[in-house]
PDB file of C-alpha atoms in Angstrom:
ATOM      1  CA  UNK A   1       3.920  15.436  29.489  1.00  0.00           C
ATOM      2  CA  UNK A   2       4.519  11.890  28.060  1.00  0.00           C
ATOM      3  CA  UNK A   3       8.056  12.226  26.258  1.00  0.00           C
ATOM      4  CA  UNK A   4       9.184   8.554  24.144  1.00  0.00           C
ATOM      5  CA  UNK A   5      12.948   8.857  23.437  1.00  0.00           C
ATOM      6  CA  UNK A   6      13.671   6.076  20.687  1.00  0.00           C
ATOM      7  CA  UNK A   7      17.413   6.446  20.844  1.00  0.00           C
ATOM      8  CA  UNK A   8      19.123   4.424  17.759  1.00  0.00           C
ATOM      9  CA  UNK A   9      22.321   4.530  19.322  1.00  0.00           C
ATOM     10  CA  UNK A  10      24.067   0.818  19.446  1.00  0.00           C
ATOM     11  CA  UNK A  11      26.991   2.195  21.995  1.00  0.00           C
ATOM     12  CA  UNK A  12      25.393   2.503  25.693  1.00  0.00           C
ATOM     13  CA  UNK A  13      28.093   4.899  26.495  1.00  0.00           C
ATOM     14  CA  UNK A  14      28.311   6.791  23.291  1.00  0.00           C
ATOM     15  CA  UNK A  15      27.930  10.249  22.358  1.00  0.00           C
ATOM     16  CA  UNK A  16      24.396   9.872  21.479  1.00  0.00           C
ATOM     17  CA  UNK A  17      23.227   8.171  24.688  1.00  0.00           C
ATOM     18  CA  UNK A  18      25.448  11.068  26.715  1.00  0.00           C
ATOM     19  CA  UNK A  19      22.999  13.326  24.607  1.00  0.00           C
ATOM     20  CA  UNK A  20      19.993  11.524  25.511  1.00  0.00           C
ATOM     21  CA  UNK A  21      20.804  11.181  29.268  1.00  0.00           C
ATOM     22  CA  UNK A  22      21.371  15.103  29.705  1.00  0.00           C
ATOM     23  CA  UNK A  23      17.700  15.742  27.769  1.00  0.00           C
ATOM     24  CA  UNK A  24      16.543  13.227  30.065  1.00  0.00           C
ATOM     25  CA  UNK A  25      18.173  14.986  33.332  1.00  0.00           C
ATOM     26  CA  UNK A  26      16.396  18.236  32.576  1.00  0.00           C
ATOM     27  CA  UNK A  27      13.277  17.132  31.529  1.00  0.00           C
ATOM     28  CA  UNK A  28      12.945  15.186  34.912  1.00  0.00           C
ATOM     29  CA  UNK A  29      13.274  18.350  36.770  1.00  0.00           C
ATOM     30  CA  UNK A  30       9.646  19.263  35.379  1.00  0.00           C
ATOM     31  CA  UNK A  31       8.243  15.842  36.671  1.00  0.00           C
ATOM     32  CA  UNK A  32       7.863  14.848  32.921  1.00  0.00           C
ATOM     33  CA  UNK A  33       7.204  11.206  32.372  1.00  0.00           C
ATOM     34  CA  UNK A  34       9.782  10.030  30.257  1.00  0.00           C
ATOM     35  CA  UNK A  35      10.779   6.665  28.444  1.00  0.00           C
ATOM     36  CA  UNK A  36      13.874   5.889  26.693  1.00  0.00           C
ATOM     37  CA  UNK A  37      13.503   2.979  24.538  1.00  0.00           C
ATOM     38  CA  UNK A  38      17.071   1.854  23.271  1.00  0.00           C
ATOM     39  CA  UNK A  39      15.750   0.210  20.007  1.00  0.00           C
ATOM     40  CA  UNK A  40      19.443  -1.174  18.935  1.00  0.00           C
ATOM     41  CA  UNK A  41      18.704  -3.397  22.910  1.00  0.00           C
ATOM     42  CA  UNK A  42      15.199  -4.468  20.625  1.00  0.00           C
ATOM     43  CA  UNK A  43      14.456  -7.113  17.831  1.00  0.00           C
ATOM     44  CA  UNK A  44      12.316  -5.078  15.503  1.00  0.00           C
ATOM     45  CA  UNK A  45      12.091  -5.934  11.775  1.00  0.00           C
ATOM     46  CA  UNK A  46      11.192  -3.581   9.039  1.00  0.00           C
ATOM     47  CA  UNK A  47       7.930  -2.612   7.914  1.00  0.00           C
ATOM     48  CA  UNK A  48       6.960  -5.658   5.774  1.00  0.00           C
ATOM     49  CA  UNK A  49       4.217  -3.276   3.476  1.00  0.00           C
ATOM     50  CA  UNK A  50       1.485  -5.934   3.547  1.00  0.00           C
ATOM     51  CA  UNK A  51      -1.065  -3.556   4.811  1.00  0.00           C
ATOM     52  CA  UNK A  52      -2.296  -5.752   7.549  1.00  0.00           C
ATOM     53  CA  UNK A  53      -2.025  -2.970  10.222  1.00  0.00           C
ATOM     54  CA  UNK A  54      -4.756  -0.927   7.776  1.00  0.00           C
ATOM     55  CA  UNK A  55      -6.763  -3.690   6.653  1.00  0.00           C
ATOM     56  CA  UNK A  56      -7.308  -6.727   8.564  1.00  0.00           C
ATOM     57  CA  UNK A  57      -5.111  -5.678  11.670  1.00  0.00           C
ATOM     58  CA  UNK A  58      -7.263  -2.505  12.621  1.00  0.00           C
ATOM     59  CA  UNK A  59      -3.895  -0.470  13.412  1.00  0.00           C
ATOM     60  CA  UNK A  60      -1.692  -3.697  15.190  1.00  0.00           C
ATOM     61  CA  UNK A  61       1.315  -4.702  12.751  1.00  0.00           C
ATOM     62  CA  UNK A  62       1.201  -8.199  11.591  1.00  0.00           C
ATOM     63  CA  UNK A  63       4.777  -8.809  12.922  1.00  0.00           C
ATOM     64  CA  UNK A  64       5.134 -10.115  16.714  1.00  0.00           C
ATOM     65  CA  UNK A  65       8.857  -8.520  18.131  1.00  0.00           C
ATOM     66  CA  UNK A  66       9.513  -6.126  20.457  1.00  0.00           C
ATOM     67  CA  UNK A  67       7.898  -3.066  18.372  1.00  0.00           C
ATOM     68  CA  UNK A  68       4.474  -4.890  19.982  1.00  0.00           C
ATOM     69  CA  UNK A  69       6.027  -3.532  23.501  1.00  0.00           C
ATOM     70  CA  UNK A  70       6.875  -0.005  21.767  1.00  0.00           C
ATOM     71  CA  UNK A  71       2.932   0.398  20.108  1.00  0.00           C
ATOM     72  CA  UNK A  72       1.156   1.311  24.030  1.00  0.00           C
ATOM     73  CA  UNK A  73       3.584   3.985  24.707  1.00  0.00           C
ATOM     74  CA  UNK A  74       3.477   5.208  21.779  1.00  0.00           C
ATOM     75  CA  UNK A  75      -0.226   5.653  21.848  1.00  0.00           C
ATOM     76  CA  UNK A  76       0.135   7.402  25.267  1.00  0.00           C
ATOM     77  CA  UNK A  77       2.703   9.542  23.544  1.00  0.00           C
ATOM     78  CA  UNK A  78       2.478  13.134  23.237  1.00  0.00           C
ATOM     79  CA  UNK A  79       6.621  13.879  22.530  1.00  0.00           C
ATOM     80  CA  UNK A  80       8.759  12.241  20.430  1.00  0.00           C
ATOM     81  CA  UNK A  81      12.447  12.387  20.845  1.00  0.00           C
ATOM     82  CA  UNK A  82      14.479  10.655  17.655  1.00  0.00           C
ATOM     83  CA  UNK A  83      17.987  10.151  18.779  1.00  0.00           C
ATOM     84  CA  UNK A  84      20.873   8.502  16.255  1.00  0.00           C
ATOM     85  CA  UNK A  85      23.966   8.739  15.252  1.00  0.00           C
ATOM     86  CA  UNK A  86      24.570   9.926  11.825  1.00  0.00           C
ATOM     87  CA  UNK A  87      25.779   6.832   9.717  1.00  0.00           C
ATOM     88  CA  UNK A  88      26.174   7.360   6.134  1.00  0.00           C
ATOM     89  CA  UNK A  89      23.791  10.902   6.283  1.00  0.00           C
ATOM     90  CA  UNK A  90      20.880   9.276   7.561  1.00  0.00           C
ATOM     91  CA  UNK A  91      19.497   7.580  11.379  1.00  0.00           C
ATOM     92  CA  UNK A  92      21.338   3.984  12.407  1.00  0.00           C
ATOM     93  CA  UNK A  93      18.961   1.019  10.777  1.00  0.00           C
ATOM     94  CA  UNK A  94      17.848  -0.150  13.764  1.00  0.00           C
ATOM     95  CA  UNK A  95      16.380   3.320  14.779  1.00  0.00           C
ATOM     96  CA  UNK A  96      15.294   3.580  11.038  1.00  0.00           C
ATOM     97  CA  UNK A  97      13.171   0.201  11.120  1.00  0.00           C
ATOM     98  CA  UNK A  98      11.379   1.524  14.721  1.00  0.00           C
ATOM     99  CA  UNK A  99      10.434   4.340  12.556  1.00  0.00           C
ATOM    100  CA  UNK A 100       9.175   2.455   9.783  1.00  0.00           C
ATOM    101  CA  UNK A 101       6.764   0.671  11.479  1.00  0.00           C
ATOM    102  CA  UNK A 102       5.229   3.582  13.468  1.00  0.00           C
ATOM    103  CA  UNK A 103       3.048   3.187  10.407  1.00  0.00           C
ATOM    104  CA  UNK A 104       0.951   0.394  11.908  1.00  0.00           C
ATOM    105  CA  UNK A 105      -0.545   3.335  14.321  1.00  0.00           C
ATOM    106  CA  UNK A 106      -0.781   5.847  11.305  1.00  0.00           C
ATOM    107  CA  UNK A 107      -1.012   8.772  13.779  1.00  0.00           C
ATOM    108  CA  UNK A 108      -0.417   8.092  17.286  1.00  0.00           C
ATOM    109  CA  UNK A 109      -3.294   8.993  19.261  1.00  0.00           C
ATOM    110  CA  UNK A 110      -1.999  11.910  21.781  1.00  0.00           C
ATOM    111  CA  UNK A 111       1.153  12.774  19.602  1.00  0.00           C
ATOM    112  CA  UNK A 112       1.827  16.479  19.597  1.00  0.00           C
ATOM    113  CA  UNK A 113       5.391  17.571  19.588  1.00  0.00           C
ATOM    114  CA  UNK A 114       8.847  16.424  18.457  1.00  0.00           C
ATOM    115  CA  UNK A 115      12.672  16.546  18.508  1.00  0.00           C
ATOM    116  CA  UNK A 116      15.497  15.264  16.587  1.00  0.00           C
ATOM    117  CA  UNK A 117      19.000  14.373  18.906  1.00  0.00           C
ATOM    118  CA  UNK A 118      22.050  13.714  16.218  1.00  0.00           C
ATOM    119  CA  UNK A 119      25.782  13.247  16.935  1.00  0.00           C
ATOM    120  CA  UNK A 120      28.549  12.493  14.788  1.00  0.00           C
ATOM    121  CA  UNK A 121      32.128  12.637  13.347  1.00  0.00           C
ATOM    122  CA  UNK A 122      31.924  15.820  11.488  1.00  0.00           C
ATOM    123  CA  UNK A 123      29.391  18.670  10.249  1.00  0.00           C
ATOM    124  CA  UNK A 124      27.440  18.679   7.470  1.00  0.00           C
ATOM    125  CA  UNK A 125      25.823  15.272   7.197  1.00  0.00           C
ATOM    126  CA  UNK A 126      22.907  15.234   8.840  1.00  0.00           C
ATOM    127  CA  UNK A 127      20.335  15.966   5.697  1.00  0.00           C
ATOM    128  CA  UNK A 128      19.017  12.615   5.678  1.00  0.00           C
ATOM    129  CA  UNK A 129      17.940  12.202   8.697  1.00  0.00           C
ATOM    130  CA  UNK A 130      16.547  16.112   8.896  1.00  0.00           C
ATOM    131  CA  UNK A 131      14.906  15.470   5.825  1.00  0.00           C
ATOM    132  CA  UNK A 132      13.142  12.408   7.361  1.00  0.00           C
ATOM    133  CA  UNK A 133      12.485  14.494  10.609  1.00  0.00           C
ATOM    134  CA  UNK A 134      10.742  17.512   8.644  1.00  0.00           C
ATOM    135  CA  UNK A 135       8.383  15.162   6.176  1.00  0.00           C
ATOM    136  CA  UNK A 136       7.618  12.370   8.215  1.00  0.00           C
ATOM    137  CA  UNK A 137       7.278  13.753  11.456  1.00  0.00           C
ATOM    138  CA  UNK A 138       7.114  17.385  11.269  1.00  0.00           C
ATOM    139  CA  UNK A 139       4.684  17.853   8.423  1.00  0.00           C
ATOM    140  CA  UNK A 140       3.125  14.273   7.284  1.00  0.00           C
ATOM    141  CA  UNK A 141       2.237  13.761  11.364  1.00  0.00           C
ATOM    142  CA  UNK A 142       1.304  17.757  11.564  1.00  0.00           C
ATOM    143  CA  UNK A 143       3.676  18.002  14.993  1.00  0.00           C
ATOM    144  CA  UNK A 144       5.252  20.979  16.647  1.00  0.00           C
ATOM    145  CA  UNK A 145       9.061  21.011  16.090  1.00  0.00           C
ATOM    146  CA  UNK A 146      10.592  21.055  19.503  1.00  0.00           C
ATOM    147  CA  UNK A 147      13.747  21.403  18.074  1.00  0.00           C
ATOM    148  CA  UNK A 148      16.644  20.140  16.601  1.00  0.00           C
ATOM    149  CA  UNK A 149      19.884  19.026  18.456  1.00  0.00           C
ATOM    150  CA  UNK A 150      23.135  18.246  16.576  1.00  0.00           C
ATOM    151  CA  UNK A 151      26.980  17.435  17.604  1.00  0.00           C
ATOM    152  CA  UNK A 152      30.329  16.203  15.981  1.00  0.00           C
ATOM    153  CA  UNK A 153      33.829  16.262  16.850  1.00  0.00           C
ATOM    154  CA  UNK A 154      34.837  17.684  20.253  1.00  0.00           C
ATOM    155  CA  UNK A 155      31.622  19.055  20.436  1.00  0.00           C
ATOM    156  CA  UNK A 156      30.147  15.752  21.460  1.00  0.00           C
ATOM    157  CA  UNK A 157      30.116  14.477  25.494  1.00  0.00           C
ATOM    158  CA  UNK A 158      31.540  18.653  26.045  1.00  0.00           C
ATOM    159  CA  UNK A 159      29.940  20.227  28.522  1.00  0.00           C
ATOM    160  CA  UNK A 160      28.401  23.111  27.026  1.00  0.00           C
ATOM    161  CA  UNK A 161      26.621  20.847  24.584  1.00  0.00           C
ATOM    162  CA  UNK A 162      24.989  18.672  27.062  1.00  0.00           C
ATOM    163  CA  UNK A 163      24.034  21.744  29.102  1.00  0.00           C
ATOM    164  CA  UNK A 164      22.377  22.831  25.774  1.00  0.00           C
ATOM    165  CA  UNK A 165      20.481  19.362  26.357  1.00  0.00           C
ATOM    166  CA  UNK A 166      19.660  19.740  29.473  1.00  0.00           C
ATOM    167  CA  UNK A 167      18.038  22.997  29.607  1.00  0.00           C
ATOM    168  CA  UNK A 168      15.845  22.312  26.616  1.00  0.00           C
ATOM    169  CA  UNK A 169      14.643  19.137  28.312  1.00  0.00           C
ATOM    170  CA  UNK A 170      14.173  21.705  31.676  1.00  0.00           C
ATOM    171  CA  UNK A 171      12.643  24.056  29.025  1.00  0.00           C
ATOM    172  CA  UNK A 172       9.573  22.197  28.262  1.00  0.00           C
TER     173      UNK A 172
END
């Protein structure tokens, strides 16, 4: 399977990435064919709302940044992995904009399944970016929920939790 991690984490070593690389790590071990695009690395503006991509642009976004290198694999795509911190309730802005301009493609092509990675501070403040999961993924893009992944505190880098990682990336 074709997984795309965008992971909105702007710390390489952080506790998102950590999450990221032990999903990654299990998922290799059934020969799934996996890119990790680290969209806080990318220059990707928002979503401008000038319709191009559905009018004159036939599905390609008027802007020319990095998303243009994003747009093939995403077509090829058939899981998504989101993967942010929590800042203020909702995904970082930089994973936030990615996701803004998935728009341009409407639905990707092969797109079947998905899965939310979160880490934070503390419990009980990842609504927002749930909420986005559920509506614009889960039920406006009619995907299979492959899960959702959460950790704060101590619970982040520990071992059990990136085991938990790792065997749902083994698991699919």
């Amino acid at each position: 399977m074709k997984i795309l991690i965008l992971n909105g984490s702007p710390h390489t070593h952080g506790n998102t990435t950590a999450m990221v690389e032990a999903f990654v790590e299990g998922a290799e071990k059934n020969s799934h064919d996996i890119t990790v695009v680290n969209v806080c690395s990318k220059h990707i503006g928002g979503c401008l709302g000038c319709e191009y991509c559905h009018t004159k642009g036939a599905g390609k976004c008027v802007q020319q940044d990095d998303m243009q290198e994003i747009y093939p694999i995403l077509d090829e795509t058939e899981m998504i992995v989101l993967a942010s911190p929590v800042y203020y309730h909702s995904f970082t802005g930089q994973l936030q904009c990615a996701i803004n301009r998935i728009y341009a493609l409407d639905k990707p092509k092969h797109l079947k399944k998905a899965a939310l990675i979160l880490s934070s501070g503390s419990d009980g403040v990842y609504g927002g970016a749930v909420y986005e999961y559920q509506n614009s993924f889960l039920y406006y893009l009619k995907l299979e929920d492959m899960g959702i992944y959460t950790a704060y505190g101590k619970q982040n880098k520990s071992e059990k939790k990136l085991n938990e990682l790792r065997e749902f990336g083994q698991s699919l």
